[in-house]
XYZ file of C-alpha atoms in Angstrom:
718
model
C -136.656 14.487 -71.708
C -136.559 10.708 -71.398
C -139.322 10.342 -73.981
C -137.485 12.534 -76.467
C -134.310 10.523 -76.027
C -136.168 7.263 -76.590
C -137.764 8.691 -79.747
C -134.389 9.719 -81.138
C -132.888 6.332 -80.350
C -135.791 4.522 -82.028
C -135.312 6.625 -85.163
C -131.632 5.741 -85.228
C -132.457 2.086 -84.645
C -134.786 2.198 -87.640
C -132.056 3.659 -89.833
C -129.722 0.811 -88.884
C -132.481 -1.699 -89.605
C -133.183 -0.242 -93.051
C -129.496 -0.225 -94.076
C -129.574 -3.086 -96.583
C -125.900 -2.880 -97.620
C -122.552 -2.557 -95.899
C -121.973 0.857 -97.454
C -125.257 2.246 -96.086
C -124.611 0.598 -92.736
C -121.140 2.145 -92.574
C -122.408 5.665 -93.402
C -125.029 5.473 -90.666
C -122.537 3.946 -88.221
C -119.988 6.721 -88.755
C -122.659 9.336 -88.043
C -124.720 7.860 -85.237
C -122.648 5.299 -83.260
C -120.795 7.830 -81.096
C -123.952 9.867 -80.218
C -125.800 6.644 -79.393
C -123.014 5.516 -77.030
C -123.034 8.951 -75.430
C -126.591 8.290 -74.269
C -125.123 5.728 -71.847
C -124.316 8.734 -69.650
C -128.063 9.259 -69.232
C -129.441 8.827 -65.710
C -132.461 6.991 -67.172
C -132.414 3.197 -67.003
C -134.860 3.056 -69.917
C -132.552 5.103 -72.139
C -129.510 3.033 -71.232
C -131.443 -0.183 -71.911
C -132.470 1.094 -75.346
C -128.844 1.881 -76.159
C -127.782 -1.656 -75.265
C -130.482 -3.058 -77.575
C -129.205 -0.942 -80.452
C -125.619 -1.983 -79.686
C -126.609 -5.652 -79.768
C -127.966 -5.193 -83.301
C -124.852 -3.250 -84.375
C -122.542 -5.908 -82.968
C -124.235 -8.649 -84.987
C -123.844 -6.644 -88.188
C -120.218 -5.776 -87.480
C -119.184 -9.381 -86.856
C -120.507 -10.363 -90.259
C -119.057 -7.283 -91.983
C -115.333 -7.004 -91.098
C -114.705 -4.330 -93.738
C -117.151 -1.814 -92.239
C -115.378 1.158 -90.662
C -116.117 2.319 -87.129
C -115.897 5.969 -85.943
C -112.886 5.211 -83.737
C -111.733 8.802 -83.224
C -115.149 10.060 -82.139
C -115.572 7.134 -79.724
C -112.051 7.606 -78.361
C -112.675 11.326 -77.808
C -115.781 10.458 -75.765
C -113.862 7.779 -73.849
C -111.216 10.164 -72.521
C -113.671 12.884 -71.454
C -113.416 13.090 -67.641
C -117.224 13.182 -67.228
C -117.769 9.904 -69.086
C -119.198 7.116 -66.971
C -117.550 3.715 -66.651
C -120.528 2.186 -68.468
C -119.885 4.416 -71.456
C -116.173 3.599 -71.352
C -116.783 -0.133 -71.136
C -119.076 -0.103 -74.183
C -116.690 2.206 -76.016
C -113.852 -0.262 -75.471
C -115.823 -2.925 -77.343
C -115.958 -0.737 -80.449
C -112.417 0.579 -80.013
C -111.143 -2.993 -80.015
C -113.045 -3.814 -83.203
C -112.419 -0.410 -84.760
C -108.620 -0.305 -84.404
C -108.321 -3.615 -86.247
C -110.086 -1.972 -89.218
C -107.745 1.055 -89.375
C -104.628 1.523 -91.471
C -101.249 1.527 -89.728
C -100.940 5.291 -90.067
C -104.393 5.822 -88.553
C -103.542 3.532 -85.632
C -100.336 5.427 -84.846
C -102.181 8.741 -85.076
C -104.806 7.655 -82.552
C -102.392 5.855 -80.174
C -101.825 8.924 -77.910
C -105.560 8.962 -77.155
C -105.448 5.298 -76.111
C -102.590 5.940 -73.690
C -103.981 9.179 -72.284
C -104.846 8.655 -68.633
C -104.324 4.884 -68.847
C -102.681 4.786 -65.415
C -105.908 6.025 -63.802
C -108.359 3.653 -65.528
C -110.039 0.668 -63.934
C -107.933 -2.526 -64.136
C -110.289 -4.148 -66.659
C -110.164 -1.020 -68.821
C -106.376 -0.905 -68.541
C -106.147 -4.463 -69.840
C -108.307 -3.692 -72.883
C -106.508 -0.434 -73.661
C -103.095 -2.067 -73.303
C -104.042 -4.989 -75.558
C -105.174 -2.552 -78.252
C -102.132 -0.312 -77.834
C -99.376 -2.938 -77.469
C -98.986 -3.979 -81.151
C -99.275 -0.335 -82.201
C -96.552 0.662 -79.733
C -94.314 -2.118 -81.063
C -94.764 -1.045 -84.674
C -95.206 2.678 -83.988
C -91.495 3.501 -83.778
C -90.831 2.139 -87.275
C -94.057 3.618 -88.585
C -93.156 7.122 -87.381
C -89.569 6.723 -88.604
C -90.710 5.808 -92.116
C -93.349 8.530 -92.196
C -92.705 11.593 -94.359
C -94.047 13.798 -91.574
C -91.443 15.320 -89.220
C -91.311 13.464 -85.888
C -93.318 14.969 -83.081
C -91.544 15.486 -79.784
C -93.280 13.579 -76.995
C -96.356 12.531 -79.037
C -97.921 10.807 -76.011
C -97.448 13.801 -73.684
C -95.404 11.594 -71.332
C -93.528 14.592 -69.962
C -96.766 16.049 -68.622
C -98.294 12.662 -67.722
C -95.476 10.872 -65.917
C -97.799 8.303 -64.352
C -98.891 7.149 -67.822
C -95.276 6.885 -68.971
C -94.312 4.849 -65.915
C -97.302 2.537 -66.382
C -96.557 1.870 -70.050
C -92.834 1.269 -69.481
C -93.503 -1.117 -66.590
C -95.881 -3.149 -68.730
C -93.348 -3.180 -71.564
C -90.783 -4.557 -69.097
C -93.203 -7.335 -68.167
C -93.695 -8.217 -71.835
C -89.921 -8.384 -72.301
C -89.743 -10.777 -69.336
C -92.500 -13.012 -70.731
C -91.586 -16.361 -72.285
C -93.882 -18.752 -74.105
C -94.829 -21.928 -72.222
C -92.997 -25.093 -73.245
C -94.757 -27.097 -75.919
C -96.639 -30.158 -74.613
C -95.206 -33.559 -75.444
C -96.719 -35.299 -78.403
C -99.267 -37.931 -77.439
C -98.342 -41.571 -78.015
C -100.285 -44.783 -77.423
C -98.078 -45.438 -74.407
C -98.557 -41.944 -72.923
C -102.311 -42.201 -73.413
C -102.359 -45.519 -71.614
C -99.996 -44.283 -68.895
C -100.666 -40.583 -68.350
C -98.027 -38.720 -66.377
C -99.076 -36.705 -63.327
C -99.781 -33.043 -63.982
C -96.640 -30.958 -63.855
C -96.274 -27.595 -62.183
C -97.740 -24.705 -64.125
C -95.494 -22.481 -66.196
C -94.152 -19.686 -64.009
C -92.532 -16.676 -65.684
C -89.252 -15.472 -64.170
C -89.361 -11.861 -63.035
C -93.131 -11.292 -63.010
C -96.187 -12.457 -61.094
C -99.094 -14.551 -62.358
C -101.407 -11.547 -62.159
C -99.062 -9.526 -64.375
C -98.906 -12.411 -66.842
C -102.695 -12.419 -66.940
C -102.660 -8.653 -67.558
C -100.146 -8.508 -70.398
C -101.503 -11.636 -72.144
C -105.188 -10.829 -71.568
C -105.490 -14.167 -69.734
C -103.702 -15.947 -72.562
C -105.927 -14.566 -75.357
C -103.209 -12.405 -76.959
C -102.138 -14.006 -80.238
C -98.422 -13.438 -79.635
C -98.426 -15.677 -76.559
C -98.609 -18.814 -78.726
C -95.880 -17.977 -81.218
C -92.195 -17.440 -80.523
C -91.592 -15.528 -83.807
C -94.523 -13.204 -83.066
C -93.286 -12.656 -79.510
C -89.777 -11.945 -80.780
C -91.009 -9.328 -83.247
C -93.166 -7.747 -80.561
C -90.231 -7.501 -78.157
C -87.940 -6.041 -80.834
C -90.522 -3.366 -81.573
C -90.870 -2.505 -77.892
C -87.101 -2.120 -77.508
C -87.058 0.247 -80.489
C -89.957 2.181 -78.974
C -88.080 2.673 -75.690
C -84.912 3.613 -77.538
C -86.607 6.204 -79.756
C -86.285 9.673 -78.253
C -89.244 10.831 -80.327
C -91.414 8.241 -78.565
C -90.072 8.439 -75.019
C -88.102 11.613 -74.203
C -84.627 10.620 -73.051
C -84.632 12.768 -69.934
C -87.547 10.937 -68.299
C -87.587 7.459 -66.787
C -84.034 6.471 -67.606
C -84.297 3.722 -65.003
C -87.398 2.073 -66.517
C -85.869 2.084 -69.991
C -82.571 0.833 -68.573
C -84.332 -2.182 -67.049
C -86.054 -2.913 -70.362
C -82.703 -2.921 -72.153
C -81.100 -5.151 -69.503
C -83.845 -7.737 -69.918
C -83.622 -7.552 -73.710
C -79.847 -8.064 -73.630
C -80.410 -11.203 -71.533
C -82.945 -12.790 -73.892
C -82.242 -16.130 -75.543
C -82.709 -14.679 -79.027
C -79.634 -13.181 -80.677
C -81.572 -10.344 -82.343
C -82.971 -9.192 -79.026
C -79.600 -9.556 -77.342
C -78.015 -7.346 -79.992
C -80.831 -4.807 -79.746
C -80.574 -4.681 -75.948
C -76.801 -4.366 -75.919
C -76.925 -1.660 -78.578
C -79.521 0.257 -76.571
C -77.404 0.014 -73.408
C -74.462 1.491 -75.291
C -76.438 4.321 -76.871
C -78.384 5.554 -73.856
C -77.370 7.232 -70.634
C -77.196 4.929 -67.627
C -79.039 5.863 -64.445
C -76.997 6.772 -61.376
C -75.789 3.439 -59.988
C -75.181 5.055 -56.598
C -78.858 5.936 -56.292
C -80.721 3.905 -53.669
C -83.812 3.826 -55.907
C -81.873 2.451 -58.872
C -80.157 -0.234 -56.810
C -83.427 -1.193 -55.120
C -85.072 -1.716 -58.514
C -82.171 -3.872 -59.684
C -82.364 -5.961 -56.534
C -86.161 -6.258 -56.888
C -85.836 -7.422 -60.478
C -83.185 -9.972 -59.456
C -84.992 -11.341 -56.399
C -88.656 -10.902 -57.174
C -90.756 -11.064 -54.023
C -88.670 -11.133 -50.865
C -90.230 -14.327 -49.519
C -89.024 -17.697 -50.791
C -92.552 -19.036 -51.322
C -95.826 -17.247 -52.149
C -98.024 -16.352 -49.229
C -101.346 -18.142 -49.031
C -103.948 -16.071 -50.750
C -101.318 -13.900 -52.412
C -99.872 -16.393 -54.893
C -101.170 -14.420 -57.866
C -99.112 -11.401 -56.856
C -95.938 -13.336 -55.994
C -93.122 -12.136 -58.265
C -90.758 -14.912 -59.266
C -86.985 -14.281 -59.284
C -85.405 -13.309 -62.584
C -83.893 -15.855 -64.943
C -80.200 -16.686 -64.632
C -79.364 -14.671 -67.742
C -81.094 -11.573 -66.322
C -79.445 -12.137 -62.935
C -76.079 -12.276 -64.672
C -76.718 -8.946 -66.401
C -77.884 -7.317 -63.176
C -74.795 -8.474 -61.275
C -72.524 -6.821 -63.832
C -74.068 -3.484 -62.823
C -74.218 -4.199 -59.096
C -70.464 -4.783 -59.337
C -70.089 -1.131 -60.358
C -72.051 0.278 -57.430
C -70.767 1.005 -53.939
C -74.359 1.639 -52.864
C -75.233 -1.949 -53.784
C -72.825 -3.252 -51.131
C -74.598 -1.311 -48.394
C -78.174 -2.416 -49.045
C -78.948 -5.030 -46.410
C -80.180 -7.759 -46.624
C -80.379 -7.706 -50.419
C -76.627 -7.857 -50.946
C -76.429 -10.997 -48.788
C -79.433 -12.631 -50.414
C -78.129 -11.995 -53.928
C -74.637 -13.202 -52.996
C -75.867 -16.483 -51.562
C -78.422 -17.017 -54.322
C -75.757 -16.703 -57.009
C -73.401 -19.042 -55.132
C -75.794 -21.647 -53.740
C -78.901 -21.361 -55.919
C -80.074 -24.753 -57.166
C -80.206 -23.507 -60.752
C -77.135 -21.262 -60.589
C -74.654 -21.470 -63.459
C -70.868 -21.255 -63.495
C -70.995 -17.736 -64.924
C -73.476 -16.618 -62.279
C -71.359 -18.161 -59.503
C -68.276 -16.368 -60.796
C -70.103 -13.049 -60.762
C -71.550 -13.854 -57.342
C -68.100 -14.506 -55.925
C -66.856 -11.287 -57.511
C -69.765 -9.500 -55.843
C -68.802 -10.949 -52.453
C -65.289 -9.590 -53.028
C -66.797 -6.236 -54.021
C -68.794 -6.188 -50.772
C -65.664 -7.005 -48.774
C -63.784 -4.155 -50.451
C -66.456 -1.475 -50.619
C -69.161 -1.857 -47.995
C -69.212 0.658 -45.159
C -67.659 -0.557 -41.936
C -70.966 -0.198 -40.114
C -72.665 -2.419 -42.716
C -70.057 -5.131 -43.141
C -69.248 -5.645 -39.450
C -72.554 -7.331 -38.517
C -72.697 -9.455 -41.687
C -68.997 -10.368 -41.708
C -69.481 -13.672 -39.811
C -72.314 -14.660 -42.182
C -70.225 -13.928 -45.271
C -67.241 -15.764 -43.799
C -69.235 -18.880 -42.926
C -70.782 -18.860 -46.387
C -67.390 -18.659 -48.094
C -65.872 -21.387 -45.907
C -68.903 -23.559 -46.616
C -68.469 -23.016 -50.355
C -64.785 -23.961 -50.190
C -65.398 -27.087 -48.099
C -68.333 -28.327 -50.175
C -66.492 -27.958 -53.488
C -63.006 -29.204 -52.596
C -63.588 -32.552 -54.262
C -65.226 -31.008 -57.310
C -62.742 -30.967 -60.148
C -62.545 -28.873 -63.274
C -61.042 -25.529 -64.176
C -64.272 -23.614 -63.553
C -64.667 -24.890 -59.995
C -60.964 -24.379 -59.277
C -61.347 -20.773 -60.379
C -64.403 -20.336 -58.141
C -62.593 -21.753 -55.117
C -59.723 -19.409 -55.827
C -62.131 -16.462 -55.829
C -63.577 -17.710 -52.539
C -60.151 -17.846 -50.882
C -59.390 -14.336 -52.111
C -62.739 -13.088 -50.813
C -61.918 -14.451 -47.344
C -58.618 -12.590 -47.452
C -60.335 -9.345 -48.394
C -62.909 -9.866 -45.654
C -60.135 -10.272 -43.075
C -58.933 -6.739 -43.783
C -62.383 -5.261 -43.125
C -63.503 -7.322 -40.102
C -60.276 -8.678 -38.566
C -61.908 -9.296 -35.196
C -63.831 -12.346 -36.423
C -60.587 -13.913 -37.649
C -58.686 -13.091 -34.500
C -61.166 -15.077 -32.458
C -60.966 -18.133 -34.738
C -57.404 -19.300 -35.426
C -58.785 -22.456 -37.065
C -59.209 -20.459 -40.284
C -55.456 -19.904 -40.311
C -54.799 -23.630 -39.953
C -57.319 -24.430 -42.691
C -55.721 -22.004 -45.146
C -52.157 -23.105 -44.373
C -53.242 -26.665 -45.108
C -54.881 -25.532 -48.348
C -51.842 -23.614 -49.598
C -49.965 -26.878 -50.079
C -52.825 -29.290 -50.814
C -55.027 -27.276 -53.184
C -54.732 -27.544 -56.944
C -51.706 -25.693 -58.284
C -53.744 -22.983 -59.998
C -55.646 -22.329 -56.735
C -52.605 -22.074 -54.456
C -51.774 -18.566 -55.654
C -55.222 -17.432 -54.484
C -54.722 -19.091 -51.107
C -51.332 -17.384 -50.834
C -52.907 -13.995 -51.585
C -55.625 -14.656 -49.011
C -53.089 -15.589 -46.336
C -51.065 -12.485 -47.127
C -54.179 -10.342 -46.655
C -54.982 -12.107 -43.382
C -51.669 -11.168 -41.762
C -53.006 -7.932 -40.294
C -55.944 -9.799 -38.748
C -53.568 -12.100 -36.879
C -50.885 -9.519 -36.136
C -52.128 -9.226 -32.555
C -53.717 -12.646 -32.271
C -52.631 -12.986 -28.667
C -53.635 -9.516 -27.521
C -56.051 -9.550 -24.623
C -54.964 -13.031 -23.587
C -53.382 -13.813 -20.242
C -49.669 -14.594 -20.341
C -50.137 -18.385 -20.417
C -52.687 -18.328 -23.225
C -50.602 -15.800 -25.133
C -47.538 -18.035 -24.967
C -49.571 -21.070 -26.047
C -51.047 -19.148 -28.990
C -47.651 -17.930 -30.141
C -46.142 -21.387 -29.742
C -48.929 -23.014 -31.787
C -48.561 -20.513 -34.616
C -44.767 -20.880 -34.654
C -45.181 -24.653 -34.845
C -47.579 -24.195 -37.775
C -45.113 -21.912 -39.580
C -42.194 -24.262 -38.962
C -44.159 -27.167 -40.436
C -45.018 -25.191 -43.555
C -41.640 -23.582 -44.219
C -40.367 -26.981 -45.330
C -43.334 -27.969 -47.530
C -42.716 -28.738 -51.192
C -45.221 -26.056 -52.282
C -43.293 -22.799 -52.491
C -46.459 -20.837 -51.645
C -46.512 -22.547 -48.232
C -42.873 -21.656 -47.625
C -43.401 -18.056 -48.681
C -46.390 -17.330 -46.439
C -44.705 -19.105 -43.527
C -41.726 -16.766 -43.711
C -43.981 -13.762 -44.281
C -46.026 -14.593 -41.193
C -42.893 -15.161 -39.127
C -41.612 -11.727 -40.121
C -44.931 -9.930 -39.633
C -46.375 -11.575 -36.528
C -43.281 -11.823 -34.355
C -40.704 -9.217 -33.336
C -37.104 -9.516 -34.450
C -36.222 -10.601 -30.922
C -38.125 -13.893 -31.372
C -35.441 -16.449 -32.246
C -37.958 -19.131 -33.310
C -39.314 -16.761 -35.953
C -35.758 -15.887 -37.044
C -34.991 -19.598 -37.382
C -37.858 -19.891 -39.881
C -36.271 -17.082 -41.921
C -32.893 -18.827 -41.677
C -34.334 -22.080 -43.027
C -35.686 -20.263 -46.087
C -32.701 -17.991 -46.650
C -31.330 -20.254 -49.405
C -34.658 -21.276 -50.945
C -34.680 -21.942 -54.664
C -37.634 -19.593 -55.160
C -36.472 -15.984 -55.311
C -39.561 -14.547 -53.598
C -39.144 -16.961 -50.665
C -35.444 -16.215 -50.333
C -35.935 -12.440 -50.451
C -38.708 -12.545 -47.841
C -36.501 -14.700 -45.607
C -33.610 -12.275 -45.833
C -35.899 -9.396 -44.948
C -36.588 -11.234 -41.742
C -32.864 -11.402 -40.990
C -32.159 -7.691 -41.352
C -31.178 -6.310 -37.988
C -33.116 -3.240 -36.816
C -31.125 -0.034 -37.168
C -29.673 1.502 -34.057
C -30.692 5.083 -33.264
C -29.123 6.973 -30.411
C -31.795 8.078 -27.936
C -31.261 11.683 -26.890
C -31.521 12.595 -23.229
C -29.992 9.359 -21.959
C -26.453 8.004 -21.753
C -24.908 5.873 -24.465
C -24.989 2.777 -22.257
C -28.704 3.300 -21.563
C -29.319 3.823 -25.266
C -27.406 0.577 -25.983
C -29.493 -1.300 -23.439
C -32.720 0.017 -24.941
C -31.652 -1.187 -28.375
C -30.608 -4.642 -27.137
C -34.240 -5.324 -26.157
C -35.021 -5.372 -29.879
C -32.560 -8.227 -30.461
C -32.803 -11.927 -29.658
C -30.932 -12.926 -26.486
C -27.606 -14.320 -27.650
C -27.488 -17.101 -25.047
C -31.044 -18.246 -25.716
C -30.508 -17.932 -29.476
C -27.402 -20.100 -29.387
C -29.226 -22.654 -27.230
C -32.315 -22.802 -29.490
C -30.351 -22.947 -32.718
C -28.115 -25.680 -31.352
C -31.146 -27.803 -30.477
C -32.798 -27.223 -33.846
C -29.619 -27.938 -35.778
C -29.490 -31.448 -34.299
C -32.968 -32.441 -35.428
C -33.694 -35.219 -37.906
C -33.468 -34.542 -41.638
C -36.575 -36.532 -42.509
C -38.924 -33.483 -42.371
C -37.115 -31.553 -45.088
C -38.529 -31.889 -48.599
C -35.957 -32.157 -51.384
C -35.985 -32.538 -55.122
C -37.976 -30.799 -57.873
C -40.515 -28.274 -56.577
C -39.102 -28.191 -53.065
C -37.053 -25.423 -51.557
C -33.986 -27.642 -51.536
C -32.600 -29.492 -54.558
C -31.625 -33.104 -54.190
C -27.951 -33.880 -53.646
C -27.398 -31.214 -50.977
C -25.173 -31.811 -47.967
C -26.550 -31.429 -44.475
C -25.314 -30.588 -41.038
C -27.798 -32.361 -38.805
C -31.160 -31.500 -40.283
C -30.025 -28.263 -41.979
C -28.330 -27.735 -45.329
C -24.735 -26.559 -45.179
C -25.678 -23.208 -46.762
C -28.331 -22.543 -44.132
C -26.015 -23.763 -41.358
C -23.317 -21.318 -42.491
C -25.920 -18.557 -42.520
C -26.965 -19.578 -39.022
C -23.374 -19.157 -37.813
C -23.183 -15.810 -39.590
C -26.376 -14.659 -37.881
C -25.061 -15.611 -34.431
C -21.747 -13.909 -35.155
C -23.469 -10.697 -36.146
C -25.769 -10.931 -33.140
C -22.722 -11.305 -30.905
C -21.059 -8.259 -32.455
C -24.127 -6.022 -32.436
C -25.109 -7.096 -28.927
C -21.678 -5.888 -27.813
C -21.768 -2.667 -29.860
C -25.180 -1.625 -31.289
C -23.466 1.209 -33.141
C -21.427 -1.240 -35.238
C -23.247 -0.192 -38.392
C -20.897 -1.938 -40.803
C -21.410 -5.328 -39.245
C -25.167 -4.747 -39.083
C -25.400 -3.793 -42.771
C -23.266 -6.704 -43.993
C -25.068 -9.559 -45.783
C -25.879 -12.602 -43.677
C -24.502 -15.236 -46.018
C -20.870 -14.210 -45.502
C -19.641 -17.532 -46.798
C -22.199 -17.924 -49.570
C -21.479 -17.599 -53.295
C -22.336 -14.444 -55.165
C -25.209 -16.173 -56.976
C -27.003 -16.687 -53.665
C -26.073 -13.550 -51.785
C -26.839 -11.132 -54.555
C -23.395 -9.514 -54.059
C -19.711 -10.341 -54.074
C -18.420 -13.224 -51.961
C -17.347 -12.120 -48.467
C -14.735 -14.107 -46.597
C -14.377 -14.393 -42.828
C -11.218 -12.290 -42.966
C -13.008 -9.551 -44.883
C -15.898 -9.642 -42.411
C -13.478 -9.212 -39.511
C -11.748 -6.313 -41.226
C -14.935 -4.215 -41.382
C -15.280 -4.154 -37.577
C -13.453 -1.112 -36.149
C -11.242 -1.003 -33.054
C -13.970 0.347 -30.799
C -16.269 -2.529 -31.685
C -13.465 -5.039 -31.163
C -12.797 -3.727 -27.697
C -16.506 -3.841 -26.775
C -16.795 -7.343 -28.238
C -13.750 -8.542 -26.301
C -15.222 -7.136 -23.085
C -18.641 -8.719 -23.786
C -17.122 -12.134 -24.504
C -15.018 -11.964 -21.359
C -18.047 -11.048 -19.256
C -20.104 -13.910 -20.659
C -17.241 -16.388 -20.243
C -16.613 -15.412 -16.634
C -20.328 -15.590 -15.842
C -20.499 -19.103 -17.232
C -17.372 -20.212 -15.341
C -18.643 -18.823 -12.039
C -22.146 -20.260 -12.336
C -23.579 -21.858 -9.207
C -25.028 -24.832 -11.103
C -24.057 -25.998 -14.573
C -25.946 -28.864 -16.094
C -26.919 -29.687 -19.674
C -25.607 -26.336 -20.878
C -27.974 -24.404 -18.607
C -27.086 -22.493 -15.469
C -28.669 -20.706 -12.561
C -27.220 -17.293 -11.795
C -28.580 -15.497 -8.742
C -31.630 -17.747 -8.894
C -32.372 -16.860 -12.549
C -32.205 -19.358 -15.399
C -29.507 -18.480 -17.931
C -28.090 -20.047 -21.072
C -24.436 -20.859 -21.779
C -24.156 -18.579 -24.800
C -20.440 -19.055 -25.498
C -20.654 -22.769 -24.774
C -23.588 -23.206 -27.142
C -21.884 -21.149 -29.839
C -18.777 -23.315 -29.597
C -20.948 -26.451 -29.678
C -22.638 -25.269 -32.880
C -19.269 -24.740 -34.555
C -17.950 -28.057 -33.253
C -21.097 -29.889 -34.434
C -20.514 -28.574 -37.943
C -16.833 -29.500 -37.941
C -17.629 -33.070 -36.911
C -20.415 -33.552 -39.483
C -19.934 -35.570 -42.659
C -20.550 -32.446 -44.733
C -17.377 -30.751 -43.464
């Protein structure tokens, strides 16, 4: 058997040797090359050696005769036979590489399915050779088939029945789309030759590993790696291939094609950008709530999870995507709720976009939007443990960029403030334990750039719920200290020139403290005549008395007493307001932009309008404390002496106010005043307008009320 095979091979060798022209050589080659290669499957070493000798002779002739045709189809058919040995396949690849270059475009496209058949299962070296042969045909195949007069064949590469091959090809196409040509070396000069610069870091490709670069470029031998125009044309052809439903059936591997189109739309060439964007519009998107889809997007964005390549694994380290690709990916992550629940990727991507050394303004904007998306959408179980990390990252971003000017950075800081506000609604407990954030934001609302203050105001408004029970769980002393500190903060800000500071101060006073807290009501009183409508309306909401509802099952007097607990104590209110009305005027901002125009008259440290409203508030409190059912008095506007332009209604005089109180209320009021007056006259100790009754500290309510009126009458503004 071996002898017969050797004899046949020698006869064929003689035929090749006697072929004295290219035409004769080609005729013999087309007949005998495939059968000769098939002998490489022989178990005999002697036979295989004889075949290699013949192949050496053939190779020399082929290199000098580029026009000679090679039996590509017959060799390819032998290559894909399952029983073929790797030796046969390796030799076949040599002739397939040479043979495809000698075929017409139509012949190449016709034979391409055979090249791709089973490619995912080949040895790595065979995969490289097959891919290098197939790649230019794939890139031109879509146009070639489109221009062909033959009707298009559905699934010409049998991808539907060979999903592994389809996945392999599409992944390699993605890597080609990610590839960029190395930067051109600097031109040599006499100076550079005399003073050579140290070697720079090698060219790393964003989004792929060095081993993948070696694969797709055939270790840099591929011709398109040296030419940007050639690479551009190759990429355009690959995008068209992925878009063509006759090449890749639409219903399979939507995700792989989607990633290809994302990368194309992020290229630096306008033709590729247009092609990628057009493909994204024309094809169905994968399910963005799928964990697999989101994982692939994160993997493309981040590359390998470690920051630096492991020793010994540098070749397989996948570098993060370019900023343009990252930007495209973030636009889709911003549409996915699932993306906000994938830990730790959502944190890593957020911080990379915000703090990355090479991050751009556009990427930072999208990163901040993604942080907001996480704060809005992430599941409670996911966001609770990462809330402190997100918060510290946002605060760090704000602090580090406060001195950085420019509209772009102002916009980013605004987004950061808003993100903190959104975070406070999801994880309020981390805010409740750190009141310093509240102080920081109240300072920012009046010191930040004007276009950022609105964002700080929105953030503070969102944070109200987080601080609504800031003192819960504290002991009584700590609770009182906490409330006192916050009230002091609000009082300082209600008189700032920035109207945003005044607005949030009043809003916090109304939301954090009950109506019975007179210090909080004083803040609303100070803002009740603010020039800004939103501030004034919020202040007046804080001065609306709670409605009285009769409690069934108890007497009217018990129902009255239950309601009175919702109101400020009249005596304490008169005492506090008297003290505050005598303060210095120097803290009140006036003039353009402030809550008070210049040229106003003051009673002590309060404008006459606010002082009149203060008296009105005490008068109503006195009436309603005596008769909680006095609905008319309770519903009347506070600014009973104010002009219609300020009150929002017709002017109400003191006489008209008195006339709306019915006889029952008058009798109860007279009785209440008499009781208070007698209690003050019979006090055991009276000093500095305070008294001790039955060992309990009391306030001289009537005395303080009279003092407030008298103080106004004696002021220069009267």
